[in-house]
Amino acid sequence: MKKRIAFTLALLMAFSLVLFASCGKVTAYSLVSDAVAKNEALDSFDADVDIDMSVKVSGVTVDVPMGYQIKASGLAGENPVTSTTMSVTSMGATIETNAYIEGEWCYVTMLGQNMKTKMDESTEQYDGYSSIESVFKPLPEALLADVEITDNGDGTRSVSAAISDEEFAEIYQDFIDDMSASAGQEGAVSDLSVSNGKVDITVDGNGYVSVYKVSFEMNLKVESSGVSMDAKAPVEMAITFHNPGTAVTVTPPDGYQDFPEVPSSLLG
């Protein structure tokens, strides 16, 4: 009788261990969700955003690389501040812009000129934090259900997933709108569709997202001066966080409060 009880208890303990292990198993969904949540809870961060886009129209390809160096602090409080250095290259020319945002004001240094203006929709392009927010999102559990976690051997783990056209458009609509506007330049964009959506996310040893990469292709029609042209534009955006979890200090530009005020439309 005692042997039978001991055997039964052993089976129950083994079953409990298996159940506990299965409940505590890290999945692609839990890894990504937990890491995104940890990053979003940060009070400060230092990140680079690299965007590669090639616009192909009528057999001509124009590369439009964009880069953002972003520092933000005070995100968990009432008075967050951000500093963004932006560089955009087109037709071989690179323009660099520095923007510091504090409260309702945006302080910009561009082409050697210092300016300040109140924040509104026309100045959102200078807010590097908002550019990250349009992409940096958790993913639906169903999307990652069959995705495996890759151990990179350096303490980081990665998840890679292809996304259907419809779901990609739903998750990243704001980013798609921004990129289509950049691809269309001054022309009106219509018949926009996306394809080949993919996301690659790397989580560091401390459970933070270190790299969040999104890629897709846009097919669109651009109308300008009465002329309609079909365009194709592959896009890749990579957000790289530097030492997430480490406190970051944002330093305002010298004399920024004395920058001359200009209408926001001048910077839009």
mmCIF file with all atom_site columns, C-alpha atoms in Angstrom, residues 11-210:
data_model
loop_
_atom_site.group_PDB
_atom_site.id
_atom_site.type_symbol
_atom_site.label_atom_id
_atom_site.label_alt_id
_atom_site.label_comp_id
_atom_site.label_asym_id
_atom_site.label_entity_id
_atom_site.label_seq_id
_atom_site.pdbx_PDB_ins_code
_atom_site.Cartn_x
_atom_site.Cartn_y
_atom_site.Cartn_z
_atom_site.occupancy
_atom_site.B_iso_or_equiv
_atom_site.pdbx_formal_charge
_atom_site.auth_seq_id
_atom_site.auth_comp_id
_atom_site.auth_asym_id
_atom_site.auth_atom_id
_atom_site.pdbx_PDB_model_num
ATOM 1   C CA . LEU A 1 11  ? 3.491  10.529 -10.813 1.00 0.00 ? 11  LEU A CA 1
ATOM 2   C CA . LEU A 1 12  ? 1.698  13.598 -9.458  1.00 0.00 ? 12  LEU A CA 1
ATOM 3   C CA . MET A 1 13  ? 5.008  15.388 -8.866  1.00 0.00 ? 13  MET A CA 1
ATOM 4   C CA . ALA A 1 14  ? 6.228  14.543 -12.380 1.00 0.00 ? 14  ALA A CA 1
ATOM 5   C CA . PHE A 1 15  ? 2.965  15.783 -13.884 1.00 0.00 ? 15  PHE A CA 1
ATOM 6   C CA . SER A 1 16  ? 3.200  19.005 -11.858 1.00 0.00 ? 16  SER A CA 1
ATOM 7   C CA . LEU A 1 17  ? 6.739  19.642 -13.080 1.00 0.00 ? 17  LEU A CA 1
ATOM 8   C CA . VAL A 1 18  ? 5.707  19.131 -16.709 1.00 0.00 ? 18  VAL A CA 1
ATOM 9   C CA . LEU A 1 19  ? 2.699  21.407 -16.243 1.00 0.00 ? 19  LEU A CA 1
ATOM 10  C CA . PHE A 1 20  ? 4.842  24.093 -14.593 1.00 0.00 ? 20  PHE A CA 1
ATOM 11  C CA . ALA A 1 21  ? 7.431  23.909 -17.350 1.00 0.00 ? 21  ALA A CA 1
ATOM 12  C CA . SER A 1 22  ? 4.805  24.241 -20.077 1.00 0.00 ? 22  SER A CA 1
ATOM 13  C CA . CYS A 1 23  ? 3.159  27.198 -18.308 1.00 0.00 ? 23  CYS A CA 1
ATOM 14  C CA . GLY A 1 24  ? 6.507  28.955 -17.921 1.00 0.00 ? 24  GLY A CA 1
ATOM 15  C CA . LYS A 1 25  ? 7.724  28.316 -21.470 1.00 0.00 ? 25  LYS A CA 1
ATOM 16  C CA . VAL A 1 26  ? 8.933  31.402 -23.300 1.00 0.00 ? 26  VAL A CA 1
ATOM 17  C CA . THR A 1 27  ? 7.203  31.739 -26.671 1.00 0.00 ? 27  THR A CA 1
ATOM 18  C CA . ALA A 1 28  ? 7.906  34.170 -29.496 1.00 0.00 ? 28  ALA A CA 1
ATOM 19  C CA . TYR A 1 29  ? 4.799  36.081 -28.462 1.00 0.00 ? 29  TYR A CA 1
ATOM 20  C CA . SER A 1 30  ? 5.695  36.305 -24.755 1.00 0.00 ? 30  SER A CA 1
ATOM 21  C CA . LEU A 1 31  ? 9.322  37.208 -25.551 1.00 0.00 ? 31  LEU A CA 1
ATOM 22  C CA . VAL A 1 32  ? 8.331  40.065 -27.861 1.00 0.00 ? 32  VAL A CA 1
ATOM 23  C CA . SER A 1 33  ? 5.403  41.295 -25.761 1.00 0.00 ? 33  SER A CA 1
ATOM 24  C CA . ASP A 1 34  ? 7.404  41.408 -22.540 1.00 0.00 ? 34  ASP A CA 1
ATOM 25  C CA . ALA A 1 35  ? 10.377 43.098 -24.223 1.00 0.00 ? 35  ALA A CA 1
ATOM 26  C CA . VAL A 1 36  ? 8.255  45.752 -25.965 1.00 0.00 ? 36  VAL A CA 1
ATOM 27  C CA . ALA A 1 37  ? 6.519  46.476 -22.644 1.00 0.00 ? 37  ALA A CA 1
ATOM 28  C CA . LYS A 1 38  ? 9.891  46.886 -20.898 1.00 0.00 ? 38  LYS A CA 1
ATOM 29  C CA . ASN A 1 39  ? 11.077 49.381 -23.524 1.00 0.00 ? 39  ASN A CA 1
ATOM 30  C CA . GLU A 1 40  ? 7.811  51.296 -23.414 1.00 0.00 ? 40  GLU A CA 1
ATOM 31  C CA . ALA A 1 41  ? 8.150  51.637 -19.625 1.00 0.00 ? 41  ALA A CA 1
ATOM 32  C CA . LEU A 1 42  ? 11.579 53.292 -19.914 1.00 0.00 ? 42  LEU A CA 1
ATOM 33  C CA . ASP A 1 43  ? 11.927 56.849 -18.633 1.00 0.00 ? 43  ASP A CA 1
ATOM 34  C CA . SER A 1 44  ? 14.712 57.537 -21.137 1.00 0.00 ? 44  SER A CA 1
ATOM 35  C CA . PHE A 1 45  ? 16.406 55.977 -24.138 1.00 0.00 ? 45  PHE A CA 1
ATOM 36  C CA . ASP A 1 46  ? 19.058 56.495 -26.810 1.00 0.00 ? 46  ASP A CA 1
ATOM 37  C CA . ALA A 1 47  ? 18.244 55.083 -30.248 1.00 0.00 ? 47  ALA A CA 1
ATOM 38  C CA . ASP A 1 48  ? 19.152 55.239 -33.922 1.00 0.00 ? 48  ASP A CA 1
ATOM 39  C CA . VAL A 1 49  ? 16.541 54.927 -36.648 1.00 0.00 ? 49  VAL A CA 1
ATOM 40  C CA . ASP A 1 50  ? 17.728 54.037 -40.152 1.00 0.00 ? 50  ASP A CA 1
ATOM 41  C CA . ILE A 1 51  ? 15.274 54.104 -43.044 1.00 0.00 ? 51  ILE A CA 1
ATOM 42  C CA . ASP A 1 52  ? 16.235 52.875 -46.511 1.00 0.00 ? 52  ASP A CA 1
ATOM 43  C CA . MET A 1 53  ? 13.733 53.579 -49.269 1.00 0.00 ? 53  MET A CA 1
ATOM 44  C CA . SER A 1 54  ? 14.171 53.329 -53.032 1.00 0.00 ? 54  SER A CA 1
ATOM 45  C CA . VAL A 1 55  ? 11.516 54.920 -55.220 1.00 0.00 ? 55  VAL A CA 1
ATOM 46  C CA . LYS A 1 56  ? 11.258 53.391 -58.705 1.00 0.00 ? 56  LYS A CA 1
ATOM 47  C CA . VAL A 1 57  ? 9.320  55.415 -61.284 1.00 0.00 ? 57  VAL A CA 1
ATOM 48  C CA . SER A 1 58  ? 9.384  54.984 -65.095 1.00 0.00 ? 58  SER A CA 1
ATOM 49  C CA . GLY A 1 59  ? 12.580 52.938 -64.983 1.00 0.00 ? 59  GLY A CA 1
ATOM 50  C CA . VAL A 1 60  ? 14.394 55.445 -62.787 1.00 0.00 ? 60  VAL A CA 1
ATOM 51  C CA . THR A 1 61  ? 15.371 54.565 -59.205 1.00 0.00 ? 61  THR A CA 1
ATOM 52  C CA . VAL A 1 62  ? 15.957 57.223 -56.570 1.00 0.00 ? 62  VAL A CA 1
ATOM 53  C CA . ASP A 1 63  ? 17.390 56.165 -53.213 1.00 0.00 ? 63  ASP A CA 1
ATOM 54  C CA . VAL A 1 64  ? 16.115 58.169 -50.247 1.00 0.00 ? 64  VAL A CA 1
ATOM 55  C CA . PRO A 1 65  ? 17.998 57.105 -47.100 1.00 0.00 ? 65  PRO A CA 1
ATOM 56  C CA . MET A 1 66  ? 16.958 58.760 -43.846 1.00 0.00 ? 66  MET A CA 1
ATOM 57  C CA . GLY A 1 67  ? 18.594 58.601 -40.447 1.00 0.00 ? 67  GLY A CA 1
ATOM 58  C CA . TYR A 1 68  ? 17.534 59.700 -36.975 1.00 0.00 ? 68  TYR A CA 1
ATOM 59  C CA . GLN A 1 69  ? 19.616 59.840 -33.804 1.00 0.00 ? 69  GLN A CA 1
ATOM 60  C CA . ILE A 1 70  ? 17.173 60.191 -30.939 1.00 0.00 ? 70  ILE A CA 1
ATOM 61  C CA . LYS A 1 71  ? 17.563 60.785 -27.216 1.00 0.00 ? 71  LYS A CA 1
ATOM 62  C CA . ALA A 1 72  ? 14.579 61.104 -24.910 1.00 0.00 ? 72  ALA A CA 1
ATOM 63  C CA . SER A 1 73  ? 14.201 61.514 -21.162 1.00 0.00 ? 73  SER A CA 1
ATOM 64  C CA . GLY A 1 74  ? 11.468 62.201 -18.628 1.00 0.00 ? 74  GLY A CA 1
ATOM 65  C CA . LEU A 1 75  ? 9.071  59.944 -20.528 1.00 0.00 ? 75  LEU A CA 1
ATOM 66  C CA . ALA A 1 76  ? 7.496  58.650 -17.329 1.00 0.00 ? 76  ALA A CA 1
ATOM 67  C CA . GLY A 1 77  ? 6.917  62.165 -15.980 1.00 0.00 ? 77  GLY A CA 1
ATOM 68  C CA . GLU A 1 78  ? 4.993  65.286 -16.892 1.00 0.00 ? 78  GLU A CA 1
ATOM 69  C CA . ASN A 1 79  ? 7.760  67.044 -18.835 1.00 0.00 ? 79  ASN A CA 1
ATOM 70  C CA . PRO A 1 80  ? 9.458  64.737 -21.370 1.00 0.00 ? 80  PRO A CA 1
ATOM 71  C CA . VAL A 1 81  ? 12.160 66.158 -23.630 1.00 0.00 ? 81  VAL A CA 1
ATOM 72  C CA . THR A 1 82  ? 13.619 64.784 -26.849 1.00 0.00 ? 82  THR A CA 1
ATOM 73  C CA . SER A 1 83  ? 16.592 65.601 -29.016 1.00 0.00 ? 83  SER A CA 1
ATOM 74  C CA . THR A 1 84  ? 16.706 64.400 -32.619 1.00 0.00 ? 84  THR A CA 1
ATOM 75  C CA . THR A 1 85  ? 19.367 64.709 -35.284 1.00 0.00 ? 85  THR A CA 1
ATOM 76  C CA . MET A 1 86  ? 17.902 63.940 -38.717 1.00 0.00 ? 86  MET A CA 1
ATOM 77  C CA . SER A 1 87  ? 19.717 63.418 -41.990 1.00 0.00 ? 87  SER A CA 1
ATOM 78  C CA . VAL A 1 88  ? 17.987 62.975 -45.344 1.00 0.00 ? 88  VAL A CA 1
ATOM 79  C CA . THR A 1 89  ? 19.848 62.266 -48.583 1.00 0.00 ? 89  THR A CA 1
ATOM 80  C CA . SER A 1 90  ? 18.281 62.837 -51.991 1.00 0.00 ? 90  SER A CA 1
ATOM 81  C CA . MET A 1 91  ? 19.927 63.198 -55.391 1.00 0.00 ? 91  MET A CA 1
ATOM 82  C CA . GLY A 1 92  ? 23.348 63.079 -53.744 1.00 0.00 ? 92  GLY A CA 1
ATOM 83  C CA . ALA A 1 93  ? 22.673 65.946 -51.338 1.00 0.00 ? 93  ALA A CA 1
ATOM 84  C CA . THR A 1 94  ? 22.357 65.423 -47.578 1.00 0.00 ? 94  THR A CA 1
ATOM 85  C CA . ILE A 1 95  ? 20.499 67.809 -45.289 1.00 0.00 ? 95  ILE A CA 1
ATOM 86  C CA . GLU A 1 96  ? 20.996 67.545 -41.532 1.00 0.00 ? 96  GLU A CA 1
ATOM 87  C CA . THR A 1 97  ? 18.549 68.998 -39.036 1.00 0.00 ? 97  THR A CA 1
ATOM 88  C CA . ASN A 1 98  ? 18.708 69.144 -35.255 1.00 0.00 ? 98  ASN A CA 1
ATOM 89  C CA . ALA A 1 99  ? 15.494 69.399 -33.243 1.00 0.00 ? 99  ALA A CA 1
ATOM 90  C CA . TYR A 1 100 ? 14.981 69.748 -29.498 1.00 0.00 ? 100 TYR A CA 1
ATOM 91  C CA . ILE A 1 101 ? 11.445 69.437 -28.113 1.00 0.00 ? 101 ILE A CA 1
ATOM 92  C CA . GLU A 1 102 ? 10.503 70.686 -24.669 1.00 0.00 ? 102 GLU A CA 1
ATOM 93  C CA . GLY A 1 103 ? 6.944  71.255 -23.572 1.00 0.00 ? 103 GLY A CA 1
ATOM 94  C CA . GLU A 1 104 ? 4.930  72.763 -26.425 1.00 0.00 ? 104 GLU A CA 1
ATOM 95  C CA . TRP A 1 105 ? 7.975  74.168 -28.187 1.00 0.00 ? 105 TRP A CA 1
ATOM 96  C CA . CYS A 1 106 ? 10.185 72.769 -30.947 1.00 0.00 ? 106 CYS A CA 1
ATOM 97  C CA . TYR A 1 107 ? 13.659 74.276 -31.338 1.00 0.00 ? 107 TYR A CA 1
ATOM 98  C CA . VAL A 1 108 ? 15.214 73.613 -34.743 1.00 0.00 ? 108 VAL A CA 1
ATOM 99  C CA . THR A 1 109 ? 18.653 74.198 -36.239 1.00 0.00 ? 109 THR A CA 1
ATOM 100 C CA . MET A 1 110 ? 18.653 73.747 -40.018 1.00 0.00 ? 110 MET A CA 1
ATOM 101 C CA . LEU A 1 111 ? 20.976 75.050 -42.738 1.00 0.00 ? 111 LEU A CA 1
ATOM 102 C CA . GLY A 1 112 ? 22.796 77.120 -40.140 1.00 0.00 ? 112 GLY A CA 1
ATOM 103 C CA . GLN A 1 113 ? 19.617 78.832 -38.915 1.00 0.00 ? 113 GLN A CA 1
ATOM 104 C CA . ASN A 1 114 ? 18.143 78.607 -35.402 1.00 0.00 ? 114 ASN A CA 1
ATOM 105 C CA . MET A 1 115 ? 14.355 78.736 -35.062 1.00 0.00 ? 115 MET A CA 1
ATOM 106 C CA . LYS A 1 116 ? 11.625 77.859 -32.580 1.00 0.00 ? 116 LYS A CA 1
ATOM 107 C CA . THR A 1 117 ? 7.938  77.218 -33.087 1.00 0.00 ? 117 THR A CA 1
ATOM 108 C CA . LYS A 1 118 ? 5.005  75.741 -31.218 1.00 0.00 ? 118 LYS A CA 1
ATOM 109 C CA . MET A 1 119 ? 4.352  72.074 -31.885 1.00 0.00 ? 119 MET A CA 1
ATOM 110 C CA . ASP A 1 120 ? 1.493  71.102 -34.177 1.00 0.00 ? 120 ASP A CA 1
ATOM 111 C CA . GLU A 1 121 ? 0.836  68.582 -36.971 1.00 0.00 ? 121 GLU A CA 1
ATOM 112 C CA . SER A 1 122 ? 3.218  70.343 -39.372 1.00 0.00 ? 122 SER A CA 1
ATOM 113 C CA . THR A 1 123 ? 6.177  69.903 -36.989 1.00 0.00 ? 123 THR A CA 1
ATOM 114 C CA . GLU A 1 124 ? 5.644  66.218 -36.163 1.00 0.00 ? 124 GLU A CA 1
ATOM 115 C CA . GLN A 1 125 ? 8.402  65.308 -38.621 1.00 0.00 ? 125 GLN A CA 1
ATOM 116 C CA . TYR A 1 126 ? 10.916 66.780 -36.154 1.00 0.00 ? 126 TYR A CA 1
ATOM 117 C CA . ASP A 1 127 ? 9.742  64.545 -33.319 1.00 0.00 ? 127 ASP A CA 1
ATOM 118 C CA . GLY A 1 128 ? 11.915 61.451 -33.554 1.00 0.00 ? 128 GLY A CA 1
ATOM 119 C CA . TYR A 1 129 ? 10.007 59.844 -30.693 1.00 0.00 ? 129 TYR A CA 1
ATOM 120 C CA . SER A 1 130 ? 6.766  59.863 -32.709 1.00 0.00 ? 130 SER A CA 1
ATOM 121 C CA . SER A 1 131 ? 8.557  58.201 -35.637 1.00 0.00 ? 131 SER A CA 1
ATOM 122 C CA . ILE A 1 132 ? 9.500  55.342 -33.313 1.00 0.00 ? 132 ILE A CA 1
ATOM 123 C CA . GLU A 1 133 ? 5.976  55.108 -31.893 1.00 0.00 ? 133 GLU A CA 1
ATOM 124 C CA . SER A 1 134 ? 4.512  54.577 -35.378 1.00 0.00 ? 134 SER A CA 1
ATOM 125 C CA . VAL A 1 135 ? 6.504  51.336 -35.729 1.00 0.00 ? 135 VAL A CA 1
ATOM 126 C CA . PHE A 1 136 ? 7.488  50.094 -32.287 1.00 0.00 ? 136 PHE A CA 1
ATOM 127 C CA . LYS A 1 137 ? 4.482  47.965 -31.360 1.00 0.00 ? 137 LYS A CA 1
ATOM 128 C CA . PRO A 1 138 ? 3.695  44.529 -29.912 1.00 0.00 ? 138 PRO A CA 1
ATOM 129 C CA . LEU A 1 139 ? 2.512  41.903 -32.377 1.00 0.00 ? 139 LEU A CA 1
ATOM 130 C CA . PRO A 1 140 ? -0.704 39.843 -32.254 1.00 0.00 ? 140 PRO A CA 1
ATOM 131 C CA . GLU A 1 141 ? -0.342 36.437 -30.606 1.00 0.00 ? 141 GLU A CA 1
ATOM 132 C CA . ALA A 1 142 ? -1.787 34.631 -33.636 1.00 0.00 ? 142 ALA A CA 1
ATOM 133 C CA . LEU A 1 143 ? 0.883  36.163 -35.851 1.00 0.00 ? 143 LEU A CA 1
ATOM 134 C CA . LEU A 1 144 ? 3.667  34.649 -33.737 1.00 0.00 ? 144 LEU A CA 1
ATOM 135 C CA . ALA A 1 145 ? 1.944  31.345 -32.917 1.00 0.00 ? 145 ALA A CA 1
ATOM 136 C CA . ASP A 1 146 ? 4.213  29.204 -35.127 1.00 0.00 ? 146 ASP A CA 1
ATOM 137 C CA . VAL A 1 147 ? 7.328  31.376 -34.978 1.00 0.00 ? 147 VAL A CA 1
ATOM 138 C CA . GLU A 1 148 ? 10.487 29.977 -33.399 1.00 0.00 ? 148 GLU A CA 1
ATOM 139 C CA . ILE A 1 149 ? 12.918 31.902 -31.209 1.00 0.00 ? 149 ILE A CA 1
ATOM 140 C CA . THR A 1 150 ? 16.512 32.014 -32.475 1.00 0.00 ? 150 THR A CA 1
ATOM 141 C CA . ASP A 1 151 ? 19.308 32.025 -29.887 1.00 0.00 ? 151 ASP A CA 1
ATOM 142 C CA . ASN A 1 152 ? 22.071 34.166 -31.377 1.00 0.00 ? 152 ASN A CA 1
ATOM 143 C CA . GLY A 1 153 ? 24.785 32.811 -29.080 1.00 0.00 ? 153 GLY A CA 1
ATOM 144 C CA . ASP A 1 154 ? 25.694 36.247 -27.703 1.00 0.00 ? 154 ASP A CA 1
ATOM 145 C CA . GLY A 1 155 ? 22.982 36.532 -25.072 1.00 0.00 ? 155 GLY A CA 1
ATOM 146 C CA . THR A 1 156 ? 20.425 37.925 -27.511 1.00 0.00 ? 156 THR A CA 1
ATOM 147 C CA . ARG A 1 157 ? 17.403 36.168 -28.991 1.00 0.00 ? 157 ARG A CA 1
ATOM 148 C CA . SER A 1 158 ? 15.590 36.981 -32.226 1.00 0.00 ? 158 SER A CA 1
ATOM 149 C CA . VAL A 1 159 ? 12.146 36.527 -33.720 1.00 0.00 ? 159 VAL A CA 1
ATOM 150 C CA . SER A 1 160 ? 11.357 36.895 -37.423 1.00 0.00 ? 160 SER A CA 1
ATOM 151 C CA . ALA A 1 161 ? 7.871  36.836 -38.931 1.00 0.00 ? 161 ALA A CA 1
ATOM 152 C CA . ALA A 1 162 ? 6.292  37.431 -42.325 1.00 0.00 ? 162 ALA A CA 1
ATOM 153 C CA . ILE A 1 163 ? 3.057  39.414 -42.138 1.00 0.00 ? 163 ILE A CA 1
ATOM 154 C CA . SER A 1 164 ? 0.108  39.263 -44.510 1.00 0.00 ? 164 SER A CA 1
ATOM 155 C CA . ASP A 1 165 ? -0.557 42.407 -46.561 1.00 0.00 ? 165 ASP A CA 1
ATOM 156 C CA . GLU A 1 166 ? -3.839 43.152 -44.793 1.00 0.00 ? 166 GLU A CA 1
ATOM 157 C CA . GLU A 1 167 ? -2.448 42.667 -41.289 1.00 0.00 ? 167 GLU A CA 1
ATOM 158 C CA . PHE A 1 168 ? 0.692  44.659 -42.033 1.00 0.00 ? 168 PHE A CA 1
ATOM 159 C CA . ALA A 1 169 ? -1.408 47.587 -43.268 1.00 0.00 ? 169 ALA A CA 1
ATOM 160 C CA . GLU A 1 170 ? -3.501 47.426 -40.112 1.00 0.00 ? 170 GLU A CA 1
ATOM 161 C CA . ILE A 1 171 ? -0.583 47.307 -37.664 1.00 0.00 ? 171 ILE A CA 1
ATOM 162 C CA . TYR A 1 172 ? 1.720  49.828 -39.343 1.00 0.00 ? 172 TYR A CA 1
ATOM 163 C CA . GLN A 1 173 ? -0.733 52.167 -41.100 1.00 0.00 ? 173 GLN A CA 1
ATOM 164 C CA . ASP A 1 174 ? 0.798  55.368 -39.670 1.00 0.00 ? 174 ASP A CA 1
ATOM 165 C CA . PHE A 1 175 ? 4.277  54.378 -40.823 1.00 0.00 ? 175 PHE A CA 1
ATOM 166 C CA . ILE A 1 176 ? 2.988  53.433 -44.282 1.00 0.00 ? 176 ILE A CA 1
ATOM 167 C CA . ASP A 1 177 ? 1.292  56.824 -44.590 1.00 0.00 ? 177 ASP A CA 1
ATOM 168 C CA . ASP A 1 178 ? 4.530  58.617 -43.655 1.00 0.00 ? 178 ASP A CA 1
ATOM 169 C CA . MET A 1 179 ? 6.577  56.632 -46.165 1.00 0.00 ? 179 MET A CA 1
ATOM 170 C CA . SER A 1 180 ? 4.052  57.020 -48.993 1.00 0.00 ? 180 SER A CA 1
ATOM 171 C CA . ALA A 1 181 ? 4.066  60.790 -48.426 1.00 0.00 ? 181 ALA A CA 1
ATOM 172 C CA . SER A 1 182 ? 7.877  60.777 -48.641 1.00 0.00 ? 182 SER A CA 1
ATOM 173 C CA . ALA A 1 183 ? 7.792  58.635 -51.786 1.00 0.00 ? 183 ALA A CA 1
ATOM 174 C CA . GLY A 1 184 ? 5.232  60.899 -53.436 1.00 0.00 ? 184 GLY A CA 1
ATOM 175 C CA . GLN A 1 185 ? 7.110  64.073 -52.544 1.00 0.00 ? 185 GLN A CA 1
ATOM 176 C CA . GLU A 1 186 ? 4.802  66.915 -53.657 1.00 0.00 ? 186 GLU A CA 1
ATOM 177 C CA . GLY A 1 187 ? 2.507  64.678 -55.712 1.00 0.00 ? 187 GLY A CA 1
ATOM 178 C CA . ALA A 1 188 ? -0.825 63.212 -54.656 1.00 0.00 ? 188 ALA A CA 1
ATOM 179 C CA . VAL A 1 189 ? -0.645 59.506 -53.780 1.00 0.00 ? 189 VAL A CA 1
ATOM 180 C CA . SER A 1 190 ? -3.430 57.102 -54.721 1.00 0.00 ? 190 SER A CA 1
ATOM 181 C CA . ASP A 1 191 ? -3.967 53.359 -55.227 1.00 0.00 ? 191 ASP A CA 1
ATOM 182 C CA . LEU A 1 192 ? -1.578 52.550 -52.398 1.00 0.00 ? 192 LEU A CA 1
ATOM 183 C CA . SER A 1 193 ? -0.973 48.910 -51.492 1.00 0.00 ? 193 SER A CA 1
ATOM 184 C CA . VAL A 1 194 ? 1.702  47.083 -49.527 1.00 0.00 ? 194 VAL A CA 1
ATOM 185 C CA . SER A 1 195 ? 3.261  43.642 -49.869 1.00 0.00 ? 195 SER A CA 1
ATOM 186 C CA . ASN A 1 196 ? 6.059  41.427 -48.522 1.00 0.00 ? 196 ASN A CA 1
ATOM 187 C CA . GLY A 1 197 ? 5.745  42.746 -44.969 1.00 0.00 ? 197 GLY A CA 1
ATOM 188 C CA . LYS A 1 198 ? 8.228  41.364 -42.485 1.00 0.00 ? 198 LYS A CA 1
ATOM 189 C CA . VAL A 1 199 ? 9.354  42.133 -38.949 1.00 0.00 ? 199 VAL A CA 1
ATOM 190 C CA . ASP A 1 200 ? 12.594 41.109 -37.215 1.00 0.00 ? 200 ASP A CA 1
ATOM 191 C CA . ILE A 1 201 ? 12.986 41.744 -33.480 1.00 0.00 ? 201 ILE A CA 1
ATOM 192 C CA . THR A 1 202 ? 16.059 41.126 -31.319 1.00 0.00 ? 202 THR A CA 1
ATOM 193 C CA . VAL A 1 203 ? 15.838 41.014 -27.521 1.00 0.00 ? 203 VAL A CA 1
ATOM 194 C CA . ASP A 1 204 ? 18.951 41.541 -25.407 1.00 0.00 ? 204 ASP A CA 1
ATOM 195 C CA . GLY A 1 205 ? 20.050 39.582 -22.331 1.00 0.00 ? 205 GLY A CA 1
ATOM 196 C CA . ASN A 1 206 ? 18.218 41.982 -20.009 1.00 0.00 ? 206 ASN A CA 1
ATOM 197 C CA . GLY A 1 207 ? 14.891 41.453 -21.732 1.00 0.00 ? 207 GLY A CA 1
ATOM 198 C CA . TYR A 1 208 ? 14.792 44.735 -23.666 1.00 0.00 ? 208 TYR A CA 1
ATOM 199 C CA . VAL A 1 209 ? 14.293 45.097 -27.412 1.00 0.00 ? 209 VAL A CA 1
ATOM 200 C CA . SER A 1 210 ? 17.671 46.043 -28.893 1.00 0.00 ? 210 SER A CA 1
#
